[in-house]
C-alpha positions as YAML, in Angstrom:
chain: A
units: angstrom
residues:
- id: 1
  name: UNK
  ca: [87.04, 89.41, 76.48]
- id: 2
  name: UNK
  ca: [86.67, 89.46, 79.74]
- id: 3
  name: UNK
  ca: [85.05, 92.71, 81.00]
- id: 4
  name: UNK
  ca: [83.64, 94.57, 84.75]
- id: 5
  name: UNK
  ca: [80.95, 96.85, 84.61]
- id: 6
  name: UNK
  ca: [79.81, 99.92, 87.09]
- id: 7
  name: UNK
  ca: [75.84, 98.47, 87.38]
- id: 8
  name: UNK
  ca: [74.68, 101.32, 89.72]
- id: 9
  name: UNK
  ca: [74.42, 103.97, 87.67]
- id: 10
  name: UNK
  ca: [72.04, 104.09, 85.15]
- id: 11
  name: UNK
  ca: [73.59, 106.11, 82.26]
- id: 12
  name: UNK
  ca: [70.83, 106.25, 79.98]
- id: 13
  name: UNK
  ca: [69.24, 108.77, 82.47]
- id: 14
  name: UNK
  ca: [72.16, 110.71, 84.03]
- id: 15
  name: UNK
  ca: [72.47, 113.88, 82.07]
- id: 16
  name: UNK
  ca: [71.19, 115.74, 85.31]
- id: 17
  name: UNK
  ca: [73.84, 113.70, 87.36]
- id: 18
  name: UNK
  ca: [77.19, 114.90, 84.95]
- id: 19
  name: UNK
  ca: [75.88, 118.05, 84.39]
- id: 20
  name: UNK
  ca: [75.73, 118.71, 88.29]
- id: 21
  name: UNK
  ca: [79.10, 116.93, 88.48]
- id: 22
  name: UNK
  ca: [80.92, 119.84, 86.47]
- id: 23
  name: UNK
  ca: [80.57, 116.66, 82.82]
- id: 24
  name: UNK
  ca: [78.85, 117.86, 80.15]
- id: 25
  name: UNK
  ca: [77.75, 114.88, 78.11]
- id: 26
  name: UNK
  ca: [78.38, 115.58, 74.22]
- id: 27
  name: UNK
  ca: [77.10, 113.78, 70.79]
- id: 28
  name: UNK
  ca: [79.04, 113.51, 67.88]
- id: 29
  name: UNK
  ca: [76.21, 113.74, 64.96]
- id: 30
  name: UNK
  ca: [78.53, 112.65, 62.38]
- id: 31
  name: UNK
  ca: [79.51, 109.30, 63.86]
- id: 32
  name: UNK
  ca: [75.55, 109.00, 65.10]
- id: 33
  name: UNK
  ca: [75.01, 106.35, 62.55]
- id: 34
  name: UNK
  ca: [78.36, 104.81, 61.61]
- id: 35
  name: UNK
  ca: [80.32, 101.59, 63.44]
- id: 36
  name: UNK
  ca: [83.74, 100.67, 62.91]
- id: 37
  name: UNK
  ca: [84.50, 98.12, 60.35]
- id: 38
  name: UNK
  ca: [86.87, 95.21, 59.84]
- id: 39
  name: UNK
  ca: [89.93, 95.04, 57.44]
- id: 40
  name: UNK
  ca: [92.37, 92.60, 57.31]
- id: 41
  name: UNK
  ca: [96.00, 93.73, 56.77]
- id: 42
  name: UNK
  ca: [98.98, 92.17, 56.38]
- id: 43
  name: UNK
  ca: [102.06, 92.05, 59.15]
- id: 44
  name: UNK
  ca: [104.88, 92.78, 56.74]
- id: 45
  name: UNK
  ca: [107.38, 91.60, 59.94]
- id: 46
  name: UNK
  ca: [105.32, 88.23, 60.38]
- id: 47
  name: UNK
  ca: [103.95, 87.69, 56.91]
- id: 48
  name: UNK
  ca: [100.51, 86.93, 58.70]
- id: 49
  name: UNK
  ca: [97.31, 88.43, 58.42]
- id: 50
  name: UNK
  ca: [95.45, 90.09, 61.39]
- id: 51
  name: UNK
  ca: [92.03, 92.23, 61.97]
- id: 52
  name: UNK
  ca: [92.45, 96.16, 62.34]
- id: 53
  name: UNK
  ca: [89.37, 98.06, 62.94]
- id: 54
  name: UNK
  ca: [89.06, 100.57, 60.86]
- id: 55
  name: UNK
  ca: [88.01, 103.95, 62.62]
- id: 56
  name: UNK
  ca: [87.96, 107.98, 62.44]
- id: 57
  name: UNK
  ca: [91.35, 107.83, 64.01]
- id: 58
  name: UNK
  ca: [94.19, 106.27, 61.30]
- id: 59
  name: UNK
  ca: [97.25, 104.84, 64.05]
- id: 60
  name: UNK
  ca: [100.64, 103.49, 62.61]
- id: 61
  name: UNK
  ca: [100.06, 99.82, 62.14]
- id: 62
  name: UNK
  ca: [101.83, 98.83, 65.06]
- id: 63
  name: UNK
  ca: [99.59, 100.80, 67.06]
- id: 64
  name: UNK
  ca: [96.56, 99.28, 65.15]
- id: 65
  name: UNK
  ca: [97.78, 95.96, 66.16]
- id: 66
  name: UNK
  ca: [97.31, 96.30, 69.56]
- id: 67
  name: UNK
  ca: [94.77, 99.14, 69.83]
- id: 68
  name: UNK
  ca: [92.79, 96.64, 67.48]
- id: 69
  name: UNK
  ca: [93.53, 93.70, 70.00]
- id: 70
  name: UNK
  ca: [92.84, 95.96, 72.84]
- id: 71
  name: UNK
  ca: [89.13, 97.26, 72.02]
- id: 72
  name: UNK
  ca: [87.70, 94.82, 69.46]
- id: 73
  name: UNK
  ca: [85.44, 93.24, 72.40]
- id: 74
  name: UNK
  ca: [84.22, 96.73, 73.70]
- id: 75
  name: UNK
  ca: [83.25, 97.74, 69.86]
- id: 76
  name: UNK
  ca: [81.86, 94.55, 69.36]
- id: 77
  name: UNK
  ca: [80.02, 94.90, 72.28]
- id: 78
  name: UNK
  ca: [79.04, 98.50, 70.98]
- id: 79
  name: UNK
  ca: [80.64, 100.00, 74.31]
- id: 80
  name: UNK
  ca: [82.07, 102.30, 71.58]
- id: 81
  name: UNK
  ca: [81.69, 102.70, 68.32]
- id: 82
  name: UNK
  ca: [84.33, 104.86, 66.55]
- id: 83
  name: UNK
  ca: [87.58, 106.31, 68.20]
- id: 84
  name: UNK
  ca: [88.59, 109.77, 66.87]
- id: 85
  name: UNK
  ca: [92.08, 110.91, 68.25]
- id: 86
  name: UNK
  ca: [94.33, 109.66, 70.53]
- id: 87
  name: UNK
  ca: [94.75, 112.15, 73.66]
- id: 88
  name: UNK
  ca: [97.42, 111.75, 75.40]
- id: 89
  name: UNK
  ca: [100.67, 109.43, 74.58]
- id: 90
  name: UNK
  ca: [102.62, 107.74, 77.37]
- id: 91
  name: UNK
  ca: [105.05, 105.07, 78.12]
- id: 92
  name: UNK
  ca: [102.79, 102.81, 80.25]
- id: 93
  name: UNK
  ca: [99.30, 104.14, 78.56]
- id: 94
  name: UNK
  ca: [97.69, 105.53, 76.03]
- id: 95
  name: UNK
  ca: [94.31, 107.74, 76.60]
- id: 96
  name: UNK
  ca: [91.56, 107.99, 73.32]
- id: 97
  name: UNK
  ca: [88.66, 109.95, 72.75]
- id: 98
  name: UNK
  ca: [86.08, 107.69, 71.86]
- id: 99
  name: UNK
  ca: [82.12, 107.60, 70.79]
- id: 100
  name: UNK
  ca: [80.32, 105.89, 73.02]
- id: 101
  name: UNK
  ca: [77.46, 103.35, 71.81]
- id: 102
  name: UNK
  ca: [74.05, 103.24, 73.08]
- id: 103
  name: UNK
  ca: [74.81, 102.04, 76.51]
- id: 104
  name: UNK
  ca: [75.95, 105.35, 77.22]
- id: 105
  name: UNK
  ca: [73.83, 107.81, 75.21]
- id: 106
  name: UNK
  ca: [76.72, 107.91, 72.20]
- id: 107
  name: UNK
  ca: [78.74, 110.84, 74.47]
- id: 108
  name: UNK
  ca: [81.98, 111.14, 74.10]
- id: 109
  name: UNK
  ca: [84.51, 108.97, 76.66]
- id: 110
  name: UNK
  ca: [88.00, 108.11, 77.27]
- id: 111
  name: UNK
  ca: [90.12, 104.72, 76.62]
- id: 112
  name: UNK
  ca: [92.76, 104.73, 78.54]
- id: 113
  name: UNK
  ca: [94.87, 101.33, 76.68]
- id: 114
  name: UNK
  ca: [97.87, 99.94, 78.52]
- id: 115
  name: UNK
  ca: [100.57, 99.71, 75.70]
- id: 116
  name: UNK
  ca: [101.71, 95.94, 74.78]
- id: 117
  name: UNK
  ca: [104.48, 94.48, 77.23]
- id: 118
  name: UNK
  ca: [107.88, 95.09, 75.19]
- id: 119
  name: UNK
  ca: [106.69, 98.69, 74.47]
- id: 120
  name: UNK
  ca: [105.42, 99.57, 78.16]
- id: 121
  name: UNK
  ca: [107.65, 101.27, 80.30]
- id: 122
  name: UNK
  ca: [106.84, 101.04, 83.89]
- id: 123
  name: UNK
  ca: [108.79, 101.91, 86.12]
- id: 124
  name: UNK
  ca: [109.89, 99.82, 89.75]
- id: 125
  name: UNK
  ca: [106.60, 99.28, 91.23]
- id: 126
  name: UNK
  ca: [107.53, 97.14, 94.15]
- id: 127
  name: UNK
  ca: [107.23, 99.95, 96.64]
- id: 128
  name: UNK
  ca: [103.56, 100.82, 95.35]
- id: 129
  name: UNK
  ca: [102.37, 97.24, 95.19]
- id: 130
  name: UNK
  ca: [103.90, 96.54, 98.41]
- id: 131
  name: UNK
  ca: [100.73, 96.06, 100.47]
- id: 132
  name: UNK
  ca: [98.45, 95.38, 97.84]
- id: 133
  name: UNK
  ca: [96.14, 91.66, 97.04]
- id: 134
  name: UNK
  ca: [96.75, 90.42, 93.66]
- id: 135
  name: UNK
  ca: [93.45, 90.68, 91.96]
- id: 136
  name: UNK
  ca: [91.45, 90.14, 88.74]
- id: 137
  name: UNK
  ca: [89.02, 92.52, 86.97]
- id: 138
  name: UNK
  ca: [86.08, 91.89, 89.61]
- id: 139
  name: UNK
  ca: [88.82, 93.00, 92.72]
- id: 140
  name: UNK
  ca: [88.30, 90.00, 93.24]
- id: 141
  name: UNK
  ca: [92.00, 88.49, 95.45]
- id: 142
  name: UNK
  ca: [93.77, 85.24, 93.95]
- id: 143
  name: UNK
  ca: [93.72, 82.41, 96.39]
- id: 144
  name: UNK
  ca: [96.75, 81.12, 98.00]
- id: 145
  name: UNK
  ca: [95.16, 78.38, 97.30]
- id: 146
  name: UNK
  ca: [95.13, 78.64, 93.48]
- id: 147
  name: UNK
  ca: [98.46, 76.80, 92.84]
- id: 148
  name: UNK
  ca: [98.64, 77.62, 88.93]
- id: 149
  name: UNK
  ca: [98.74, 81.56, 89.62]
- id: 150
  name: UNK
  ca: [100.71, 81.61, 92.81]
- id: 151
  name: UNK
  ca: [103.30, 79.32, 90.96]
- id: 152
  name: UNK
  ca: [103.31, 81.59, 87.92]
- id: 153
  name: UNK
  ca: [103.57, 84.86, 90.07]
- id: 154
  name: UNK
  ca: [106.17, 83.59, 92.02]
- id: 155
  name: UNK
  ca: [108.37, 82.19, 88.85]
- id: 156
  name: UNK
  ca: [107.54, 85.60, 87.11]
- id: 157
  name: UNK
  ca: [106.31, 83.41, 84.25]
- id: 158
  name: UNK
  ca: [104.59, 85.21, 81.10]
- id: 159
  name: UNK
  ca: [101.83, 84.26, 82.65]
- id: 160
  name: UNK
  ca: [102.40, 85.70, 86.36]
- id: 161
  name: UNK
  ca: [102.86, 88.60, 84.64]
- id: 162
  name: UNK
  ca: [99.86, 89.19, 82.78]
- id: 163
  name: UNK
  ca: [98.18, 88.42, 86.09]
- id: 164
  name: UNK
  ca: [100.53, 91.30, 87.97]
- id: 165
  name: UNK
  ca: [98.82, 93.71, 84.43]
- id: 166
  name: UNK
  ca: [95.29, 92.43, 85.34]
- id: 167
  name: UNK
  ca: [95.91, 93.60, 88.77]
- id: 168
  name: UNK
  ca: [97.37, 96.83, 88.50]
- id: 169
  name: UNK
  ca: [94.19, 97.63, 85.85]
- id: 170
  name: UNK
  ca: [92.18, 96.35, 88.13]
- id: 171
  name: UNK
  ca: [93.72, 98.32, 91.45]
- id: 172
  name: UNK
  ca: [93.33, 101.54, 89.27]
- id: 173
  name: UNK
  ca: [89.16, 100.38, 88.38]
- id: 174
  name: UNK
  ca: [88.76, 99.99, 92.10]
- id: 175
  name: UNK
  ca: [89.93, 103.43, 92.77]
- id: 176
  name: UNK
  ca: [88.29, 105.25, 90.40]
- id: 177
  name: UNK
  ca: [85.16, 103.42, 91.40]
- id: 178
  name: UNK
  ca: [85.75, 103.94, 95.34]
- id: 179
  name: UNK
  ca: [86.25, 107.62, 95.03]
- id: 180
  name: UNK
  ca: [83.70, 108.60, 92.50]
- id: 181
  name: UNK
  ca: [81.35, 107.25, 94.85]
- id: 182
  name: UNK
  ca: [82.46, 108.84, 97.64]
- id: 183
  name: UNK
  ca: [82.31, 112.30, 96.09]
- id: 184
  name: UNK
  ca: [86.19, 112.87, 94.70]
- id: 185
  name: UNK
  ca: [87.06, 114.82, 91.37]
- id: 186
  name: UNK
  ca: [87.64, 112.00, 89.29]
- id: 187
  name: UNK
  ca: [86.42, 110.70, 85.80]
- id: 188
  name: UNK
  ca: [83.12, 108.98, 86.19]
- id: 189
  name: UNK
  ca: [84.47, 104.72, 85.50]
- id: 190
  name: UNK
  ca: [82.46, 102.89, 83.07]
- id: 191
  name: UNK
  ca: [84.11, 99.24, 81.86]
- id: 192
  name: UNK
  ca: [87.26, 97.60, 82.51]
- id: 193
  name: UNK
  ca: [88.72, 94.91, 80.37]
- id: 194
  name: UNK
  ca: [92.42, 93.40, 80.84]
- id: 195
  name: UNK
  ca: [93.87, 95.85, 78.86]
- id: 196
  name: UNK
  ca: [92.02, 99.12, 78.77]
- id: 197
  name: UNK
  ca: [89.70, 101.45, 81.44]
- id: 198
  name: UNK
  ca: [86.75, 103.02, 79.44]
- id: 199
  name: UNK
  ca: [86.09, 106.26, 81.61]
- id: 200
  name: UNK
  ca: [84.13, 109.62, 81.28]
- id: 201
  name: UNK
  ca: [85.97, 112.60, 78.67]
- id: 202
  name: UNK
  ca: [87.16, 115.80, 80.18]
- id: 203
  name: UNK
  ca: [86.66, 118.55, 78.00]
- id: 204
  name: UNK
  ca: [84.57, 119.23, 74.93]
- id: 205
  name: UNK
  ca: [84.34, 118.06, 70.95]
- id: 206
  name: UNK
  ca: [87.37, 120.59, 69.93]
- id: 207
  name: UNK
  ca: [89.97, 119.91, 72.76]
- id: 208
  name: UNK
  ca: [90.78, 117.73, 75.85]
- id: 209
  name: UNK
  ca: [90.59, 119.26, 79.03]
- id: 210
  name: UNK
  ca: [94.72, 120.04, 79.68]
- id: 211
  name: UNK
  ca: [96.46, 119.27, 82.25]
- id: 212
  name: UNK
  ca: [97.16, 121.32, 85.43]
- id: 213
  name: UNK
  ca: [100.82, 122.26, 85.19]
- id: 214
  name: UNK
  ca: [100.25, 123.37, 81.69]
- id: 215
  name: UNK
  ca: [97.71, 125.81, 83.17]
- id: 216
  name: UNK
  ca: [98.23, 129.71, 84.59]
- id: 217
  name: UNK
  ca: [95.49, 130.00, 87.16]
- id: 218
  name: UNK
  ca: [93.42, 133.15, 87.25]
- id: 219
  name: UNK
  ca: [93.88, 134.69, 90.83]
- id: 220
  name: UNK
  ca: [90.90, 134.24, 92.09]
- id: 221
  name: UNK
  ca: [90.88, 130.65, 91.08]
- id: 222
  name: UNK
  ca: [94.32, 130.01, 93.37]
- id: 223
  name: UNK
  ca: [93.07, 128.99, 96.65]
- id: 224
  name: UNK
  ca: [89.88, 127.55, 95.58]
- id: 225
  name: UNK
  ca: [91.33, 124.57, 93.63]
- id: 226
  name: UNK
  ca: [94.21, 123.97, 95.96]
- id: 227
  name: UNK
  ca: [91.28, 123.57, 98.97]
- id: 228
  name: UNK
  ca: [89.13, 121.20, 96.22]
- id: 229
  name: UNK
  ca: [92.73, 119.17, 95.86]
- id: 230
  name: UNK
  ca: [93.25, 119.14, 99.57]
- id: 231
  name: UNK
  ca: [89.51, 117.90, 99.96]
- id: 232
  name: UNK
  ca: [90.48, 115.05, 97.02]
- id: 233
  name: UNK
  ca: [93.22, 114.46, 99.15]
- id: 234
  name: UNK
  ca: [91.40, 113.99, 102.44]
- id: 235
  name: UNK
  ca: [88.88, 111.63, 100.51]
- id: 236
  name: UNK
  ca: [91.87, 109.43, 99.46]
- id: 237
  name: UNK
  ca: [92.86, 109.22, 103.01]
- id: 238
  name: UNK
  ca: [89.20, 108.30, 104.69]
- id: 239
  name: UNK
  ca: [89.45, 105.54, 101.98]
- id: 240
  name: UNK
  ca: [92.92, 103.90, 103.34]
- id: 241
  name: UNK
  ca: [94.61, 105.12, 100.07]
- id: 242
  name: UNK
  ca: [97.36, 107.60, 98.49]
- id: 243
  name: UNK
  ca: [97.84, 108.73, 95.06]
- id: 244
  name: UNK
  ca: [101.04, 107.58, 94.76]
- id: 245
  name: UNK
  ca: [102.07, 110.02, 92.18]
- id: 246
  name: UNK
  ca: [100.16, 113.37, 92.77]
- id: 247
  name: UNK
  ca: [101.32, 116.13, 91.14]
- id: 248
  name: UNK
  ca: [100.74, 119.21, 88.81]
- id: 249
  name: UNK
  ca: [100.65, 116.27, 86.11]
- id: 250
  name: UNK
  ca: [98.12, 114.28, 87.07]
- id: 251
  name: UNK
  ca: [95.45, 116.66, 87.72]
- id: 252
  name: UNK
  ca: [93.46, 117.81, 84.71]
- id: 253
  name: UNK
  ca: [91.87, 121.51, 84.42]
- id: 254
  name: UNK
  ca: [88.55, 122.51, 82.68]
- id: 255
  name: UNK
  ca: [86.69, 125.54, 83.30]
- id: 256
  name: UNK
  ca: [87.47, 126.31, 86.65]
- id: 257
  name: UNK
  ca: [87.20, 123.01, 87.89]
- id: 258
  name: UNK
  ca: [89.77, 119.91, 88.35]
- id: 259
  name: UNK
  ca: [89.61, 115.84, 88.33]
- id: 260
  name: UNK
  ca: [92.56, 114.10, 89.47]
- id: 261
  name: UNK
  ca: [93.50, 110.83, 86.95]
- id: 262
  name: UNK
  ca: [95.84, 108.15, 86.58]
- id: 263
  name: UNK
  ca: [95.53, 105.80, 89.71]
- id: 264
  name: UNK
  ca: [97.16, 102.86, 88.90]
- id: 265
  name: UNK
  ca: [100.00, 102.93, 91.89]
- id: 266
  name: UNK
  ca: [97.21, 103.39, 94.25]
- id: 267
  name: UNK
  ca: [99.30, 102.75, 98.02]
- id: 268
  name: UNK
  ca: [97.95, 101.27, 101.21]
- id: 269
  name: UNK
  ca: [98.24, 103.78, 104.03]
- id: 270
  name: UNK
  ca: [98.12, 101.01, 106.22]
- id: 271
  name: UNK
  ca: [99.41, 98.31, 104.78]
- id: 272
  name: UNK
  ca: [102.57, 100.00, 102.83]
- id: 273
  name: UNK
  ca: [106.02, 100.70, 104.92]
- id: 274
  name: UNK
  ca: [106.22, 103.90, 102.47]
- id: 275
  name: UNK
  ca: [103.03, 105.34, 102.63]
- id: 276
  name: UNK
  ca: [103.94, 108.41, 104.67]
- id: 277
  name: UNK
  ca: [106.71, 109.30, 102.31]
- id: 278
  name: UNK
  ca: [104.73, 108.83, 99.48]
- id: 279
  name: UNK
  ca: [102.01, 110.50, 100.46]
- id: 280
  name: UNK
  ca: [104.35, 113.64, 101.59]
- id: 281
  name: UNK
  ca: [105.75, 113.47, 98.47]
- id: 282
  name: UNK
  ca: [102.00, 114.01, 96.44]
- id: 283
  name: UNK
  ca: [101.40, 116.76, 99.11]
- id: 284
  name: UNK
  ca: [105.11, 118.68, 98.70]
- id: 285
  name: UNK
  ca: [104.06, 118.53, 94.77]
- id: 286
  name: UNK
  ca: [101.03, 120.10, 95.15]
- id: 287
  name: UNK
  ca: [102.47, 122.58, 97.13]
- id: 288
  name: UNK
  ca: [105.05, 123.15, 94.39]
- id: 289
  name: UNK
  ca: [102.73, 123.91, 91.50]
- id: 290
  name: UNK
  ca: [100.42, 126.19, 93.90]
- id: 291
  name: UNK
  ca: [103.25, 127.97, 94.93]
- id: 292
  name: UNK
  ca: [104.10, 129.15, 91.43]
- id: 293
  name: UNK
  ca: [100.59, 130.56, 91.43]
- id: 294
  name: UNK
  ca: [100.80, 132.57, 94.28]
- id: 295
  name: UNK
  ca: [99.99, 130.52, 97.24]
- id: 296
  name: UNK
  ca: [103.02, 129.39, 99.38]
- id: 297
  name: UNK
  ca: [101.63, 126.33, 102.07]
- id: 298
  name: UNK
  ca: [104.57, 124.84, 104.22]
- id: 299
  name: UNK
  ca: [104.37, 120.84, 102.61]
- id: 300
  name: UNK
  ca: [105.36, 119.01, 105.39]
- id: 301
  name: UNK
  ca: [102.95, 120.40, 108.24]
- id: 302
  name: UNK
  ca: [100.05, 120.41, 106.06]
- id: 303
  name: UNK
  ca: [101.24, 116.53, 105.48]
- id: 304
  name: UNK
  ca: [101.55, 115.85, 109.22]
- id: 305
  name: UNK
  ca: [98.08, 117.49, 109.50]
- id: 306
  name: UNK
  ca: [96.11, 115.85, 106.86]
- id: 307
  name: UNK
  ca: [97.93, 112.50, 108.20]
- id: 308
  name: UNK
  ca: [97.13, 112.64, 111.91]
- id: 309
  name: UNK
  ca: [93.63, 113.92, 111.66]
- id: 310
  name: UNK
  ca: [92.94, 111.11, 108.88]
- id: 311
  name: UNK
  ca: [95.36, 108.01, 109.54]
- id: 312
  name: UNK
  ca: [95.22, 106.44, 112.83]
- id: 313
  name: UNK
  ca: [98.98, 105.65, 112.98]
- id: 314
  name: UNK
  ca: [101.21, 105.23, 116.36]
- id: 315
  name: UNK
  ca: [103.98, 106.31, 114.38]
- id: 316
  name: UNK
  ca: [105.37, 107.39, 111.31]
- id: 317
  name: UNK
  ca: [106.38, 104.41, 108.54]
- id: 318
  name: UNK
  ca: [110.23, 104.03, 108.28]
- id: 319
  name: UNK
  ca: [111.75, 103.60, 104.64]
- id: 320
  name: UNK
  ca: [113.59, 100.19, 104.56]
- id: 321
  name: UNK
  ca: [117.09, 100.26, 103.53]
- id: 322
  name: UNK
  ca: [116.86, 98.48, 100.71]
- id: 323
  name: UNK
  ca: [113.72, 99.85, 98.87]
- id: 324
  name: UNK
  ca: [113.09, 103.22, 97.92]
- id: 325
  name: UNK
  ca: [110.61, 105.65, 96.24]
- id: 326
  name: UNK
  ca: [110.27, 105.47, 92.50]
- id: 327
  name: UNK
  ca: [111.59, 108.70, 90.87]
- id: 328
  name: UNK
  ca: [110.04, 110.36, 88.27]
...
């Protein structure tokens, strides 16, 4: 397995660091002393045998196929060491609660496992990758040179496309990475491998942190997080990038405090003919869930402000006739 690690943080000794950062590290005493063991089942559809790791959490066997396939390297690695419950379901991803192994103190963190290719949903991505290098797990661009890839990429051959899944892992890795260190509300990254993003776990040992929308904000809390998403949101934009697909959904909530998630679709501000309306589109979202809380904010001058005191632009990007935003 082939696997990218955040060296500059030394997580043996950051309690002080997550603690500050609004994470509160937690142990699970029960899995303290316990790793994940090997069975071998059967694949009644295949009549083959295969290895399913055998944790606290019992998936379908479908799912232990390919969450099996997808984090046998990180357990034998002792990255983690049991999973417990799967945290959020989705149609390009699936998000885990995890114990952590010794590497990182044996808190509890998140998998977040891209679901295998004929069960993955995503949805027309040209307009988000428009822009964007494709890259392997170091971020690391594929050469024009490198005749193999660029042949398979542009044939869309099984193997192009695994390349195009490497990427958009690695595009989301980057991100996370970029605007942790730069100070934004997001979950602290901790491995990449081409299939899943191990990354700090919002909320506690009883229940994940929810997300926003699902959340009626205490009055006095109102303002205060909508200025801490418009300071995300001004971070994104210092870095040269946009959500993509900011909303009310992507933005967790736990005790008083938010961390905006899911950055795959990353977009170019500069390098993107759509990034203006797709960046006015995360903003008018915002806007939307704060305004059913209380606050009303006019979307599209608070989008020409952030944009023209962050984006040195001459004018606005045009939408070309033939490609268009992705809906929901």
């Amino acid at each position: 397995m082939n696997t990218h690690y955040l060296n500059d943080l030394d997580y043996l000794e950051e309690d002080e660091q997550l603690q500050a950062l609004g994470f509160r590290p937690t142990h699970h005493k029960l899995h303290d002393k316990r790793k994940p063991q090997a069975t071998i089942s059967a694949d009644p559809q295949n009549d083959r045998e295969f290895d399913i790791l055998v944790t606290t959490y019992q998936p379908g066997l479908y799912e232990a196929k390919w969450l099996s396939e997808s984090l046998r390297g990180f357990i034998e690695e002792e990255l983690i060491v049991d999973v417990l419950s799967v945290i959020k379901g989705g149609k390009e991803a699936s998000v885990y609660r995890c114990v952590a192994g010794p590497a990182h103190n044996g808190r509890i963190i998140a998998a977040k496992v891209y679901r295998p290719q004929q069960f993955r949903n995503l949805r027309n991505d040209a307009a988000y990758r428009e822009g964007r290098s494709i890259v392997d797990l170091g971020g690391e661009a594929i050469k024009e040179n490198d005749r193999r890839s660029q042949t398979a990429l542009r044939k869309k051959t099984s193997f192009g496309e695994e390349l195009r899944h490497v990427s958009w892992l690695a595009h989301e890795y980057d991100a996370l990475k970029r605007l942790y260190e730069a100070g934004a509300s997001v979950p602290i990254p901790l491995a990449v491998s081409e299939n899943v993003i191990l990354m700090d776990y919002i909320g506690d040992d009883g229940i994940a942190a929810p997300i926003l929308r699902s959340v009626h904000l205490e009055h006095k809390e109102v303002e205060l997080l909508f200025e801490e998403l418009v300071r995300n949101i001004r971070i994104m934009l210092d870095l040269e990038m946009i959500h993509g697909d900011l909303s009310a959904y992507n933005v967790l909530y736990w005790r008083g405090e938010i961390t905006l998630i899911d950055f795959p679709q990353v977009v170019d501000c500069y390098n993107n003919r759509q990034a203006y309306q797709l960046f006015e589109r995360d903003v008018t979202r915002i806007c939307e869930y704060f305004a059913s809380q209380g606050l009303e904010r006019d979307s599209a001058v608070l989008a020409q402000e952030l944009w023209q005191k962050h984006i040195i632009q001459t004018e606005t990007p045009v939408i070309s006739g033939d490609i268009g935003i992705p809906n929901e």
